[in-house]
Short mmCIF file of C-alpha atoms in Angstrom, two decimals:
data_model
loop_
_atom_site.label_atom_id
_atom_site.label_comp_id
_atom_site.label_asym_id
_atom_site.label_seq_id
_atom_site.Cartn_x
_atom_site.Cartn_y
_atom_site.Cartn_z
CA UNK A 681 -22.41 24.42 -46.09
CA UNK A 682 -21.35 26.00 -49.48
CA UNK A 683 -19.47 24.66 -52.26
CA UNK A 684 -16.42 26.58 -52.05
CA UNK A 685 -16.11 25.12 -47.86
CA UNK A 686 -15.78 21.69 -49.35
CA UNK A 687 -12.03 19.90 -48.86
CA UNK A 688 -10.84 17.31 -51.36
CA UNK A 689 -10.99 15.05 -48.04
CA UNK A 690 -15.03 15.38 -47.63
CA UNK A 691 -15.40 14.71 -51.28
CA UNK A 692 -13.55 11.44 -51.16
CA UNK A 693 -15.20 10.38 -48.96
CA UNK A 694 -18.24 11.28 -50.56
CA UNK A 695 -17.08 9.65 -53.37
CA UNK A 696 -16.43 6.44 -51.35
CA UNK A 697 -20.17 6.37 -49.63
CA UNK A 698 -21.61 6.75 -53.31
CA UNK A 699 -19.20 3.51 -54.87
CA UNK A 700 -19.98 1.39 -52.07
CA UNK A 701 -23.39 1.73 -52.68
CA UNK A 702 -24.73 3.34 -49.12
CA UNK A 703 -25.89 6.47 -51.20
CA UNK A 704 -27.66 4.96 -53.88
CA UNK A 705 -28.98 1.76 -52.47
CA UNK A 706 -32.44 1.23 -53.69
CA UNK A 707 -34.66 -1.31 -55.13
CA UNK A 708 -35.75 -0.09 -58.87
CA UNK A 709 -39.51 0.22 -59.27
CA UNK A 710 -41.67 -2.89 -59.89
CA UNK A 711 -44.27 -2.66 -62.80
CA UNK A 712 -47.90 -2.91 -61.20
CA UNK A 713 -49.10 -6.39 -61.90
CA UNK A 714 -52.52 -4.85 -62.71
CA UNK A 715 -51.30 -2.64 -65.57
CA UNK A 716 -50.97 -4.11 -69.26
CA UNK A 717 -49.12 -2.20 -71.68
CA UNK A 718 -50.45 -2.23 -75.35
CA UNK A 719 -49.60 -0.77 -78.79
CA UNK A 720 -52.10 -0.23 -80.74
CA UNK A 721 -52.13 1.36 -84.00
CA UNK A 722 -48.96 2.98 -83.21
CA UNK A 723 -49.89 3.85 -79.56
CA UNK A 724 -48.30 2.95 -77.03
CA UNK A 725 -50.68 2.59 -73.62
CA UNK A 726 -50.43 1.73 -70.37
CA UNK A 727 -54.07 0.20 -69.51
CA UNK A 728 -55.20 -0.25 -65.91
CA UNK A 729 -56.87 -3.82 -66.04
CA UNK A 730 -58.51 -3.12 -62.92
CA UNK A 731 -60.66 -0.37 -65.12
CA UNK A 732 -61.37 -2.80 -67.77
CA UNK A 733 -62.95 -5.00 -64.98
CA UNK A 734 -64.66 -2.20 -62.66
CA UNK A 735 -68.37 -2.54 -62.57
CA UNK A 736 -68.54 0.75 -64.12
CA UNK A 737 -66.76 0.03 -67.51
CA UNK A 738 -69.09 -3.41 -67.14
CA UNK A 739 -72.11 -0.90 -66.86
CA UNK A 740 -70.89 1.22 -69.93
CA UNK A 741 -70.68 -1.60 -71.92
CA UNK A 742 -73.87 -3.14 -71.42
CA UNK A 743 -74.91 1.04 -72.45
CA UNK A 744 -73.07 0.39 -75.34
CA UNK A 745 -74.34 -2.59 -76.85
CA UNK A 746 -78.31 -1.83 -76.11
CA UNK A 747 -77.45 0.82 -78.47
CA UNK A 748 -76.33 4.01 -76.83
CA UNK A 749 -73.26 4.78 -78.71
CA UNK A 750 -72.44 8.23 -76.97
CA UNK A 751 -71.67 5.55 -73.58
CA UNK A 752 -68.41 4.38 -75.85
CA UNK A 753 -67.43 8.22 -75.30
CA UNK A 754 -67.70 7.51 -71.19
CA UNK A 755 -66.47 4.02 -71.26
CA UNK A 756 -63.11 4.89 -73.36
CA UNK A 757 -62.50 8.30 -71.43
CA UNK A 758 -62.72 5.79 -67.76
CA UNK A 759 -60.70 3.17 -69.49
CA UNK A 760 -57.86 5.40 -70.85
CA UNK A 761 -58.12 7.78 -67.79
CA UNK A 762 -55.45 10.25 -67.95
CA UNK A 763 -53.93 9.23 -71.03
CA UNK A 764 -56.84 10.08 -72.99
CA UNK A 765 -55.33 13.28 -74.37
CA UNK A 766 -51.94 11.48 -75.35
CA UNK A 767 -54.14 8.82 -77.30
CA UNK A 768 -55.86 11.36 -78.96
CA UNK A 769 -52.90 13.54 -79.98
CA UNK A 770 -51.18 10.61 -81.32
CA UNK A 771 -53.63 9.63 -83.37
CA UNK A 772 -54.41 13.32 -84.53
CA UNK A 773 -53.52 13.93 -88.00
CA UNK A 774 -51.10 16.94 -88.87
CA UNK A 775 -53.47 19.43 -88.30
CA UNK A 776 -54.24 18.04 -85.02
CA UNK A 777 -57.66 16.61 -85.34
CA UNK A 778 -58.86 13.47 -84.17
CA UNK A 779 -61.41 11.61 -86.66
CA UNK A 780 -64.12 9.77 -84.57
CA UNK A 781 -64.05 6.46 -87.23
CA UNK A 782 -60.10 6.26 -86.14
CA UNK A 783 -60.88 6.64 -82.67
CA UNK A 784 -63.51 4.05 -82.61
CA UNK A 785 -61.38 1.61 -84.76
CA UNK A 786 -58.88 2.43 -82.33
CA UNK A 787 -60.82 1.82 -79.55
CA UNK A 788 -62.33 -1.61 -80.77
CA UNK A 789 -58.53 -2.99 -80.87
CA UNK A 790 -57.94 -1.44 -77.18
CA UNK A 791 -60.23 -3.77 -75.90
CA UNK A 792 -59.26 -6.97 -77.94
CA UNK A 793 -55.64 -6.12 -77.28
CA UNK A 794 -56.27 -5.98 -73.35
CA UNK A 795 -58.89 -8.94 -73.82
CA UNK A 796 -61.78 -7.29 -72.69
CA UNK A 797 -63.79 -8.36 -75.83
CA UNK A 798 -66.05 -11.30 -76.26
#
């Protein structure tokens, strides 16, 4: 049915379903219980704790502190999943580069702010 077959009757009583709540009766969506958000320097995150406790950010860790620094590259790209690039961008300069010491730093607060640092 088209627009123009509409009668001022069928819209008041459209009108009518909507205000007594039949067409928009919902429940609003629950934050996950599992997800921690976190600003840090001037980022705003949403982490997935369940990530900061998989075995394979454990794993990545333990990679990290025997010394293998390029593991911090896997371990932040599984913890900050697919909001890598939006971490990245906002912490780009002007000319849209990323320095790896601000990363890092940045990085090093991610996990005390989610509390995944001893």
């Amino acid at each position: 049915m088209g627009m123009e077959n509409i009668t001022p009757e069928m819209l008041r009583e459209m009108a009518e379903k909507m205000e007594g709540g039949d067409v928009l009766d919902f429940e609003p969506m629950k934050p996950k219980p599992y997800i921690r958000h976190v600003d840090v320097d001037g980022v705003s995150i949403d982490i997935d704790m369940r990530r900061v406790k998989d075995y394979r950010a454990m794993s990545l860790i333990a990679k990290v502190e025997a010394g293998d620094s390029f593991a911090a590259i896997a371990l932040f790209d599984f913890l900050l999943g697919e909001q890598r690039e939006s971490a990245i961008e906002q912490l780009s300069d002007e000319d849209g580069f990323c320095d790896a010491e601000r990363f890092v730093a940045f990085c090093a607060k991610l996990l005390d702010a989610v509390g995944a640092k001893n």
